[in-house]
Coordinates of C-alpha atoms in Angstrom, one line a residue:
X9 CA -76.2 -18.9 0.6
X10 CA -73.3 -17.6 2.6
X11 CA -74.2 -19.5 5.7
X12 CA -74.7 -22.7 3.7
X13 CA -71.4 -22.4 2.5
X14 CA -70.0 -21.9 6.0
X15 CA -72.0 -24.9 7.3
X16 CA -70.5 -27.0 4.5
X17 CA -67.1 -25.8 5.2
X18 CA -67.5 -26.6 8.9
X19 CA -68.8 -30.0 8.2
X20 CA -65.9 -30.9 5.9
X21 CA -63.3 -29.3 8.4
X22 CA -63.5 -30.8 11.9
X23 CA -61.5 -28.2 13.9
X24 CA -61.0 -24.9 11.7
X25 CA -58.6 -22.4 13.1
X26 CA -58.8 -18.5 13.5
X27 CA -56.7 -17.9 10.4
X28 CA -59.3 -20.3 8.3
X29 CA -62.2 -18.1 9.8
X30 CA -60.6 -14.7 8.8
X31 CA -59.9 -16.2 5.3
X32 CA -63.6 -17.2 5.1
X33 CA -64.6 -13.6 5.9
X34 CA -62.3 -11.9 3.4
X35 CA -63.9 -14.5 0.7
X36 CA -67.3 -13.5 1.7
X37 CA -66.8 -9.7 1.9
X38 CA -64.1 -9.4 -0.8
X39 CA -61.4 -8.5 1.5
X40 CA -61.5 -5.8 4.2
X41 CA -58.9 -3.6 2.8
X42 CA -61.1 -3.2 -0.1
X43 CA -63.4 -1.0 2.2
X44 CA -60.7 1.6 3.1
X45 CA -60.8 4.9 1.2
X46 CA -64.4 4.3 -0.1
X47 CA -67.8 5.8 0.4
X48 CA -70.1 3.2 1.6
X49 CA -73.6 3.1 2.9
X50 CA -74.3 2.4 6.6
X51 CA -77.2 2.3 9.2
X52 CA -77.5 4.2 12.4
X53 CA -77.7 1.7 15.3
X54 CA -77.5 4.2 18.2
X55 CA -76.8 7.6 19.2
X56 CA -74.6 8.1 22.2
X57 CA -74.2 11.7 23.6
X58 CA -72.7 13.7 20.4
X59 CA -71.8 10.5 18.5
X60 CA -73.9 8.3 16.1
X61 CA -73.0 4.5 16.0
X62 CA -73.0 3.3 12.4
X63 CA -73.0 -0.2 11.0
X64 CA -71.3 -0.6 7.5
X65 CA -71.1 -4.5 7.6
X66 CA -67.6 -4.9 8.9
X67 CA -66.4 -6.7 11.9
X68 CA -67.2 -3.8 14.3
X69 CA -69.3 -0.6 14.1
X70 CA -67.9 2.9 13.9
X71 CA -68.6 6.1 15.6
X72 CA -69.0 9.7 13.8
X73 CA -69.7 13.0 15.6
X74 CA -73.2 14.3 14.9
X75 CA -71.9 17.8 13.8
X76 CA -70.6 16.1 10.6
X77 CA -74.4 15.4 9.8
X78 CA -75.5 19.1 10.1
X79 CA -74.8 22.1 8.1
X80 CA -72.5 24.9 9.5
X81 CA -74.5 26.6 12.4
X82 CA -77.3 24.1 12.3
X83 CA -78.3 21.0 14.6
X84 CA -78.0 17.5 13.1
X85 CA -81.4 15.8 12.6
X86 CA -80.5 12.1 12.8
X87 CA -82.3 9.0 14.3
X88 CA -81.6 5.3 14.8
X89 CA -82.4 3.3 11.6
X90 CA -81.4 6.3 9.3
X91 CA -79.4 5.1 6.1
X92 CA -76.3 7.3 5.7
X93 CA -73.1 7.4 3.6
X94 CA -69.8 7.5 5.3
X95 CA -66.1 7.5 4.3
X96 CA -64.2 4.4 5.5
X97 CA -60.9 5.7 6.7
X98 CA -59.6 2.4 8.4
X99 CA -61.3 -0.7 8.9
X100 CA -60.2 -1.3 12.5
X101 CA -58.4 0.9 14.9
X102 CA -56.4 0.3 18.0
X103 CA -59.8 -0.2 19.8
X104 CA -61.1 -2.5 17.2
X105 CA -63.8 0.0 15.8
X106 CA -64.1 1.1 12.2
X107 CA -62.9 4.7 11.4
X108 CA -65.8 6.4 9.7
X109 CA -66.1 10.1 8.5
X110 CA -69.3 11.8 7.3
X111 CA -67.4 14.8 6.3
X112 CA -65.0 12.9 4.1
X113 CA -68.0 11.0 2.5
X114 CA -69.6 14.4 1.8
X115 CA -66.3 15.9 0.6
X116 CA -65.8 13.0 -1.9
X117 CA -69.2 13.1 -3.2
X118 CA -68.8 17.1 -3.5
X119 CA -65.5 16.8 -5.4
X120 CA -67.1 14.4 -8.0
X121 CA -69.9 16.8 -8.5
X122 CA -67.7 19.9 -8.4
X123 CA -65.4 18.5 -11.1
X124 CA -68.4 18.0 -13.3
X125 CA -69.8 21.4 -12.8
X126 CA -66.2 22.9 -13.3
X127 CA -66.0 21.3 -16.6
X128 CA -69.2 22.8 -17.7
X129 CA -68.1 26.1 -16.3
X130 CA -71.4 25.9 -14.4
X131 CA -72.2 27.8 -11.2
X132 CA -72.3 26.0 -7.8
X133 CA -73.9 26.7 -4.7
X134 CA -72.0 27.3 -1.4
X135 CA -72.1 29.0 2.1
X136 CA -69.4 31.5 3.4
X137 CA -68.8 30.3 6.9
X138 CA -65.2 31.5 7.9
X139 CA -62.3 34.0 7.6
X140 CA -58.8 33.3 6.5
X141 CA -55.7 35.4 5.5
X142 CA -56.7 37.3 2.2
X143 CA -60.3 36.1 2.1
X144 CA -62.8 33.7 3.3
X145 CA -63.8 29.9 3.4
X146 CA -66.8 28.5 1.5
X147 CA -68.7 25.4 2.1
X148 CA -69.5 23.6 -1.2
X149 CA -71.7 20.9 0.1
X150 CA -68.8 19.5 2.1
X151 CA -65.9 20.7 0.0
X152 CA -64.2 23.7 1.4
X153 CA -63.1 26.4 -1.1
X154 CA -61.1 29.6 -0.8
X155 CA -62.9 32.9 -1.7
X156 CA -60.4 35.8 -2.3
X157 CA -61.4 39.2 -0.8
X158 CA -61.3 40.8 -4.3
X159 CA -63.7 38.1 -5.6
X160 CA -66.5 38.9 -2.9
X161 CA -68.2 41.7 -4.8
X162 CA -67.9 44.0 -7.9
X163 CA -66.9 46.8 -5.4
X164 CA -64.8 46.6 -2.1
X165 CA -67.1 45.3 0.7
X166 CA -66.2 46.6 4.2
X167 CA -68.6 44.2 6.0
X168 CA -69.2 40.7 4.9
X169 CA -71.2 39.7 7.9
X170 CA -74.5 40.0 6.1
X171 CA -73.2 37.3 3.5
X172 CA -72.1 34.9 6.0
X173 CA -73.8 31.5 6.4
X174 CA -76.2 32.5 3.3
X175 CA -76.4 29.8 0.7
X176 CA -75.5 31.7 -2.7
X177 CA -73.9 30.9 -6.1
X178 CA -70.3 30.9 -6.9
X179 CA -68.2 30.3 -9.8
X180 CA -65.1 28.1 -9.6
X181 CA -62.0 29.7 -10.9
X182 CA -59.5 26.8 -10.0
X183 CA -59.5 23.5 -8.6
X184 CA -56.8 20.7 -7.8
X185 CA -58.1 17.5 -6.3
X186 CA -54.7 16.1 -5.5
X187 CA -53.8 19.2 -3.3
X188 CA -57.5 19.7 -2.0
X189 CA -57.5 23.4 -3.4
X190 CA -60.6 25.2 -4.9
X191 CA -60.8 28.8 -5.6
X192 CA -64.4 30.4 -6.2
X193 CA -65.7 33.7 -7.2
X194 CA -68.8 35.5 -6.1
X195 CA -67.9 38.7 -8.1
X196 CA -67.9 36.7 -11.4
X197 CA -71.5 35.6 -10.8
X198 CA -72.5 39.2 -10.0
X199 CA -70.8 40.6 -13.0
X200 CA -72.3 37.9 -15.3
X201 CA -75.8 38.5 -13.7
X202 CA -75.5 42.3 -14.0
X203 CA -74.4 41.8 -17.7
X204 CA -77.5 39.9 -18.4
X205 CA -79.6 42.6 -16.6
X206 CA -77.8 45.3 -18.5
X207 CA -78.4 43.9 -21.9
X208 CA -82.1 43.3 -21.0
X209 CA -82.5 46.7 -19.7
X210 CA -80.6 48.4 -22.7
X211 CA -83.0 46.6 -25.0
X212 CA -85.8 48.2 -23.1
X213 CA -84.4 51.7 -23.4
X214 CA -84.4 54.1 -26.2
X215 CA -82.7 57.4 -27.2
X216 CA -84.7 60.4 -26.2
X217 CA -86.6 58.6 -23.5
X218 CA -87.2 60.3 -20.3
X219 CA -86.6 58.1 -17.2
X220 CA -86.0 58.7 -13.5
X221 CA -82.6 57.7 -11.8
X222 CA -80.7 57.8 -8.7
X223 CA -77.0 59.6 -8.4
X224 CA -74.6 56.8 -7.5
X225 CA -71.3 58.7 -8.0
X226 CA -69.9 62.2 -8.7
X227 CA -66.7 62.9 -10.4
X228 CA -65.0 66.0 -12.0
X229 CA -66.3 65.4 -15.3
X230 CA -70.0 64.2 -14.5
X231 CA -72.3 62.0 -12.3
X232 CA -73.2 58.3 -12.7
X233 CA -76.9 57.8 -12.4
X234 CA -78.4 54.3 -11.7
X235 CA -81.4 53.5 -14.0
X236 CA -82.3 50.5 -12.2
X237 CA -79.6 48.0 -12.7
X238 CA -77.6 49.8 -15.3
X239 CA -75.6 53.1 -14.9
X240 CA -75.6 56.2 -17.4
X241 CA -73.1 59.0 -17.4
X242 CA -74.7 62.6 -17.0
X243 CA -71.9 64.7 -18.1
X244 CA -71.1 68.0 -16.7
X245 CA -71.9 69.9 -19.9
X246 CA -75.2 68.2 -19.9
X247 CA -76.4 69.3 -16.6
X248 CA -77.5 72.6 -17.3
X249 CA -77.4 75.5 -20.0
X250 CA -75.8 77.6 -17.4
X251 CA -72.1 77.2 -16.3
X252 CA -71.5 74.4 -13.9
X253 CA -67.9 74.4 -12.6
X254 CA -68.3 71.0 -10.7
X255 CA -71.2 68.5 -10.7
X256 CA -71.4 68.6 -7.0
X257 CA -72.7 72.2 -7.3
X258 CA -76.0 70.7 -8.7
X259 CA -76.3 67.2 -7.6
X260 CA -75.6 65.1 -4.4
X261 CA -75.1 61.2 -4.0
X262 CA -78.5 59.5 -3.5
X263 CA -80.6 62.5 -5.3
X264 CA -83.4 61.2 -7.5
X265 CA -83.3 62.9 -10.8
X266 CA -85.2 63.0 -14.0
X267 CA -83.0 62.5 -17.1
X268 CA -83.2 62.1 -20.8
X269 CA -81.4 59.5 -22.7
X270 CA -79.3 61.1 -25.3
X271 CA -77.2 58.2 -26.7
X272 CA -77.0 54.3 -26.2
X273 CA -74.2 52.2 -27.5
X274 CA -75.5 48.9 -27.2
X275 CA -71.8 47.5 -28.1
X276 CA -70.1 49.0 -25.2
X277 CA -73.5 49.3 -23.2
X278 CA -72.6 52.9 -22.3
X279 CA -75.4 55.4 -22.0
X280 CA -75.2 59.0 -22.0
X281 CA -77.7 61.1 -20.1
X282 CA -78.9 64.8 -20.1
X283 CA -80.7 67.2 -17.8
X284 CA -80.4 70.3 -19.7
X285 CA -82.2 68.7 -22.6
X286 CA -85.6 69.0 -20.4
X287 CA -85.3 72.8 -20.1
X288 CA -86.1 75.2 -22.8
X289 CA -83.0 76.4 -24.8
X290 CA -82.1 80.0 -23.8
X291 CA -80.4 80.2 -27.2
X292 CA -83.6 80.1 -29.2
X293 CA -84.2 83.6 -30.7
X294 CA -80.8 84.6 -29.3
X295 CA -80.0 86.9 -32.2
X296 CA -83.4 88.8 -31.7
X297 CA -82.9 89.1 -28.0
X298 CA -79.2 90.3 -28.2
X299 CA -78.9 92.7 -31.4
X300 CA -75.6 94.0 -32.1
X301 CA -75.0 97.4 -30.6
X302 CA -77.2 96.4 -27.5
X303 CA -75.9 97.5 -24.1
X304 CA -76.6 95.0 -21.3
X305 CA -75.6 94.1 -17.8
X306 CA -74.1 90.8 -16.9
X307 CA -72.1 88.8 -14.4
X308 CA -68.4 87.7 -14.9
X309 CA -68.5 83.9 -14.4
X310 CA -65.0 82.9 -15.6
X311 CA -61.7 84.7 -16.3
X312 CA -59.0 83.3 -18.8
X313 CA -55.9 84.7 -20.4
X314 CA -57.8 85.6 -23.4
X315 CA -60.6 87.3 -21.8
X316 CA -63.7 87.1 -19.4
X317 CA -66.9 85.2 -19.7
X318 CA -70.0 87.3 -19.0
X319 CA -73.4 85.6 -18.1
X320 CA -76.3 87.6 -19.6
X321 CA -78.9 85.3 -18.5
X322 CA -79.1 81.5 -17.1
X323 CA -77.5 79.5 -20.0
X324 CA -76.1 82.2 -22.1
X325 CA -72.6 83.5 -21.8
X326 CA -70.6 85.9 -24.0
X327 CA -66.9 86.4 -24.2
X328 CA -65.2 89.8 -23.7
X329 CA -62.0 89.4 -25.6
X330 CA -59.0 90.9 -23.8
X331 CA -58.5 93.4 -26.5
X332 CA -62.1 94.7 -25.9
X333 CA -61.8 95.1 -22.3
X334 CA -60.3 98.7 -21.8
X335 CA -59.6 101.6 -23.9
X336 CA -56.4 102.6 -22.2
X337 CA -55.1 99.3 -20.4
X338 CA -53.2 97.3 -23.2
X339 CA -51.7 93.9 -22.7
X340 CA -52.9 93.7 -19.3
X341 CA -54.4 90.2 -17.7
X342 CA -58.2 90.3 -17.8
X343 CA -57.9 89.4 -14.0
X344 CA -56.6 92.9 -13.4
X345 CA -59.6 94.6 -14.9
X346 CA -62.6 92.7 -13.8
X347 CA -63.1 89.9 -11.1
X348 CA -65.3 86.8 -10.9
X349 CA -68.9 87.5 -10.0
X350 CA -68.7 91.2 -10.8
X351 CA -71.5 93.0 -12.4
X352 CA -70.4 94.6 -15.6
X353 CA -72.0 96.7 -18.4
X354 CA -71.1 95.2 -21.9
X355 CA -72.0 96.0 -25.5
X356 CA -73.0 93.2 -28.1
X357 CA -70.6 93.1 -31.0
X358 CA -71.3 90.0 -32.6
X359 CA -73.8 87.0 -32.3
X360 CA -73.6 83.4 -33.7
X361 CA -76.6 81.5 -32.6
X362 CA -75.7 78.4 -34.4
X363 CA -72.3 78.1 -32.7
X364 CA -73.8 79.6 -29.6
X365 CA -71.3 82.4 -29.3
X366 CA -71.7 85.9 -28.4
X367 CA -68.7 88.5 -28.6
X368 CA -69.1 91.3 -26.1
X369 CA -67.1 94.5 -25.6
X370 CA -66.5 96.1 -22.1
X371 CA -65.1 99.3 -23.3
X372 CA -67.7 99.9 -25.9
X373 CA -69.9 100.4 -22.9
X374 CA -67.8 103.1 -21.6
X375 CA -67.1 106.6 -22.9
X376 CA -64.3 106.6 -25.3
X377 CA -61.6 108.7 -23.6
X378 CA -60.1 109.5 -27.0
X379 CA -63.4 111.1 -28.1
X380 CA -63.7 112.8 -24.9
X381 CA -60.2 114.3 -25.0
X382 CA -60.7 115.5 -28.6
X383 CA -63.9 117.3 -27.5
X384 CA -62.4 118.7 -24.5
X385 CA -59.0 119.6 -26.1
X386 CA -59.3 120.8 -29.5
X387 CA -55.9 121.4 -31.6
X388 CA -53.9 124.3 -30.0
X389 CA -55.1 123.6 -26.4
X390 CA -52.3 123.6 -23.9
X391 CA -52.3 120.5 -21.6
X392 CA -50.2 119.3 -18.7
X393 CA -49.0 115.8 -17.9
X394 CA -46.4 113.4 -16.5
X395 CA -43.6 112.0 -18.7
X396 CA -44.6 108.3 -18.6
X397 CA -41.9 106.9 -21.0
X398 CA -39.2 107.9 -23.3
X399 CA -38.4 106.1 -26.3
X400 CA -36.0 106.5 -29.1
X401 CA -38.6 108.7 -31.3
X402 CA -40.1 110.8 -28.6
X403 CA -41.9 111.1 -25.1
X404 CA -45.1 109.7 -24.0
X405 CA -47.2 112.2 -21.5
X406 CA -49.9 110.9 -19.3
X407 CA -53.0 113.1 -19.8
X408 CA -56.6 113.1 -18.5
X409 CA -58.8 109.9 -18.6
X410 CA -55.8 107.8 -18.6
X411 CA -54.8 108.4 -22.2
X412 CA -51.3 109.3 -23.4
X413 CA -50.1 111.7 -25.9
X414 CA -46.6 111.6 -27.7
X415 CA -44.2 114.3 -28.4
X416 CA -42.3 113.6 -31.1
X417 CA -38.4 114.4 -30.7
X418 CA -38.6 116.9 -33.4
X419 CA -41.2 118.8 -31.4
X420 CA -39.4 119.0 -28.0
X421 CA -37.4 121.8 -28.3
X422 CA -36.0 124.5 -31.1
X423 CA -32.5 124.4 -32.2
X424 CA -31.6 121.2 -30.6
X425 CA -31.2 117.6 -32.3
X426 CA -33.9 115.0 -31.5
X427 CA -31.4 112.9 -29.5
X428 CA -30.3 116.0 -27.4
X429 CA -33.9 117.0 -26.8
X430 CA -34.9 113.6 -25.5
X431 CA -32.2 114.2 -22.9
X432 CA -33.8 117.4 -21.7
X433 CA -36.6 115.4 -19.9
X434 CA -36.7 112.6 -17.7
X435 CA -39.5 110.1 -16.5
X436 CA -42.1 111.4 -13.8
X437 CA -41.3 115.0 -14.8
X438 CA -44.4 117.1 -15.3
X439 CA -44.4 119.1 -18.6
X440 CA -46.7 121.3 -20.5
X441 CA -47.3 120.8 -24.3
X442 CA -49.7 121.9 -26.9
X443 CA -52.2 119.6 -28.8
X444 CA -51.1 119.3 -32.5
X445 CA -53.5 116.6 -33.7
X446 CA -56.0 113.9 -32.3
X447 CA -57.0 110.7 -34.0
X448 CA -59.6 109.1 -31.9
X449 CA -59.9 106.1 -34.2
X450 CA -56.3 105.2 -34.0
X451 CA -56.1 106.2 -30.4
X452 CA -53.1 108.8 -31.2
X453 CA -52.6 112.0 -29.8
X454 CA -49.8 114.4 -31.2
X455 CA -48.2 116.9 -28.7
X456 CA -45.7 119.5 -29.0
X457 CA -43.5 121.2 -26.5
X458 CA -41.3 123.6 -28.4
X459 CA -44.5 125.3 -29.7
X460 CA -44.9 126.8 -26.3
X461 CA -41.5 128.5 -26.4
X462 CA -41.1 132.0 -27.6
X463 CA -41.4 132.2 -31.2
X464 CA -44.0 129.4 -31.3
X465 CA -46.6 129.2 -34.1
X466 CA -48.9 132.2 -34.3
X467 CA -52.6 132.4 -35.2
X468 CA -52.1 135.9 -36.8
X469 CA -51.7 136.5 -40.5
X470 CA -48.5 135.2 -41.7
X471 CA -47.8 138.0 -44.1
X472 CA -49.5 141.1 -45.3
X473 CA -50.0 139.4 -48.6
X474 CA -51.7 136.3 -47.1
X475 CA -50.4 132.7 -46.3
X476 CA -46.7 131.9 -46.8
X477 CA -45.5 129.6 -49.7
X478 CA -42.5 127.7 -49.9
X479 CA -39.5 129.4 -51.7
X480 CA -41.2 132.7 -51.1
X481 CA -38.7 135.6 -50.2
X482 CA -40.2 137.6 -47.2
X483 CA -38.7 140.2 -44.8
X484 CA -38.3 138.9 -41.2
X485 CA -37.2 140.6 -38.0
X486 CA -35.0 138.8 -35.4
X487 CA -36.7 137.8 -32.1
X488 CA -33.9 136.0 -30.6
X489 CA -30.3 134.9 -31.2
X490 CA -29.4 131.5 -30.2
X491 CA -26.2 129.3 -30.7
X492 CA -28.2 127.1 -33.1
X493 CA -29.8 130.1 -35.1
X494 CA -32.3 132.7 -35.1
X495 CA -36.0 133.1 -34.1
X496 CA -37.6 135.4 -36.5
X497 CA -41.1 136.9 -37.4
X498 CA -42.4 137.8 -40.7
X499 CA -43.6 141.6 -40.5
X500 CA -45.0 142.9 -37.5
X501 CA -47.4 140.5 -36.4
X502 CA -46.8 137.6 -38.9
X503 CA -45.9 133.9 -38.5
X504 CA -42.7 133.2 -36.5
X505 CA -40.1 130.7 -37.7
X506 CA -36.5 129.6 -37.1
X507 CA -33.2 130.0 -39.2
X508 CA -30.6 127.5 -38.5
X509 CA -27.1 128.4 -38.2
X510 CA -26.2 126.7 -41.5
X511 CA -29.0 128.6 -43.3
X512 CA -27.5 132.0 -42.3
X513 CA -25.3 132.5 -45.5
X514 CA -23.5 130.6 -48.0
X515 CA -19.9 131.2 -46.6
X516 CA -18.7 129.9 -43.2
X517 CA -18.2 133.5 -41.9
X518 CA -21.8 134.2 -42.7
X519 CA -23.1 131.3 -40.5
X520 CA -22.6 133.2 -37.2
X521 CA -25.7 134.0 -35.4
X522 CA -23.9 136.7 -33.2
X523 CA -23.5 138.9 -36.2
X524 CA -27.4 139.6 -36.1
X525 CA -29.1 141.8 -33.4
X526 CA -32.5 141.4 -32.0
X527 CA -34.8 143.8 -34.0
X528 CA -32.7 143.6 -37.2
X529 CA -34.6 143.1 -40.4
X530 CA -33.3 141.2 -43.5
X531 CA -34.9 139.2 -46.3
X532 CA -35.0 135.3 -46.3
X533 CA -36.5 132.6 -48.2
X534 CA -39.2 130.2 -46.8
X535 CA -37.5 126.9 -47.0
X536 CA -40.4 124.7 -45.6
X537 CA -42.7 123.9 -42.8
X538 CA -42.4 121.6 -39.8
X539 CA -45.0 119.1 -38.4
X540 CA -46.7 122.0 -36.5
X541 CA -47.0 124.0 -39.9
X542 CA -44.4 126.5 -38.3
X543 CA -42.1 128.0 -41.3
X544 CA -38.5 127.6 -41.5
X545 CA -36.4 130.3 -43.4
X546 CA -33.0 130.4 -45.0
X547 CA -30.8 133.2 -46.0
X548 CA -28.6 130.8 -47.9
X549 CA -31.5 129.3 -50.0
X550 CA -32.3 132.9 -50.9
X551 CA -28.8 133.7 -51.9
X552 CA -28.6 130.6 -54.2
X553 CA -31.9 131.4 -55.9
X554 CA -30.9 134.8 -56.6
X555 CA -27.6 133.8 -58.2
X556 CA -29.4 131.6 -60.5
X557 CA -31.9 134.2 -61.4
X558 CA -29.0 136.8 -61.9
X559 CA -27.2 134.2 -64.1
X560 CA -30.3 133.6 -66.2
X561 CA -31.0 137.3 -66.7
X562 CA -27.5 138.8 -67.2
X563 CA -25.7 135.8 -69.0
X564 CA -23.7 132.9 -68.1
X565 CA -20.4 133.1 -66.3
X566 CA -19.0 131.5 -69.6
X567 CA -19.5 134.8 -71.5
X568 CA -16.3 136.1 -70.0
X569 CA -18.1 138.3 -67.3
X570 CA -17.2 137.5 -63.6
X571 CA -19.8 136.5 -61.2
X572 CA -19.1 139.6 -59.4
X573 CA -20.0 141.6 -62.6
X574 CA -23.1 139.8 -62.9
X575 CA -24.2 140.1 -59.3
X576 CA -23.3 143.6 -59.5
X577 CA -25.4 144.4 -62.6
X578 CA -28.3 142.5 -61.0
X579 CA -28.0 144.7 -57.6
X580 CA -27.8 147.8 -59.5
X581 CA -30.9 146.9 -61.7
X582 CA -32.8 146.0 -58.5
X583 CA -31.5 149.4 -56.9
X584 CA -33.0 151.3 -59.8
X585 CA -36.1 149.5 -59.5

């Protein structure tokens, strides 16, 4: 029909011009300009070296490089007569040939398809074929996309070579056709696939199930175990019943382990695993195995500020509190008493199998030095030691077996005030003392130093009539004259005691120790006993007591009789008796 129109036109026009002929072609083909910027079908008419000659129905044919008909890294399989799609860039160039492009045709077709897939959030297939700054280039069936380095895999990938030129799915994150910009992600596809696998795998798992896994990663708090597509956490506390400081002590990356599923959280898809659950619980029957009072041997596994943990057997540890570590070392850090891995003897103090706690005592497995001291040093024994410390109320003396005894300031010296007595001794001085009392339960030893001086307490009878009593009047003999008073003794071999200066008489003139002589005898009243049960005497108290008795017997001073008359009568009556 087209040629018939041309014949008719030529018959009606005798001599058509060149412009008339071009106008006729435009009319037949709809205008050559309409071909530009379009994808059209063409036929391969020849293959010349590395170019394909293609006829698309224009005035002239176009040439397209063969590489545009092949995938990256592959050889083009094209022959004469093949129908192909090409993009018409220009109808005619300076050589009169059509400017055609197979890449542009593929790219335009790919963009149309990619826009449809992007709208549906569907995956697309592509091939990583090159490296660029910050990532890689991906061929999406003709369209070139950018793959950021962070979107290659779930975890950082050091070598991407195995992924190059390999068809694989991608997810389009962003695309802009005007700018020719496409951003894709391989990681999103992997995460989605992994999530689907995790969901399916979790549905097949159950709490209490025993399964094999491979250790993938080790942290300070545990290890992650691959269960075949999903990871579970094996916490350090569930590795073993025995103490494990760090998971690397028991596991290595790549180890195949048998674990039990403890908990499954299907909402968060988290799985908790355990290994010790596959072992027998050493705490079963712990109360029977470790009765209270039993002495055992163990190994120190950990030391803290409040005590030390001792392993009795694999999986069972007991705590030795700092207060139960030593009889004599108080307020000392446990690390100064025991060391890690040290073998020690302990005693079971308390067992709570439900809470998995055992209280142990280190000092209870050793001899109590207070009991030993009491047995070796009964009351009255003389001991020697170093002055360890001086306080406001006495001196602490270091004794055998690292125990301390205390000398109260009133038991340091006779006739001296407590404060002055404390000043008589210094730290580090070696002194002697006598044991006054031992309380092993309260860990107290009372010592006396003045009792070793002349006139100290005697074990002989206190008087011919028996024991001394308070307010009793006895005859004493002066043993020693001091500035502070007199050392006296009852009878010939009775108890010894002290009379203070202020107790030598009622009047100030009488309160002079120098008016007495050693060997002199006189009467005095027992005024009391000190902490060591040593008696104290008083002439003054005796005088007051006699005065009261005389007044009661011979009349009150209100009757007109003078005090001298009353005392004279009393002395006369006593003399007559």
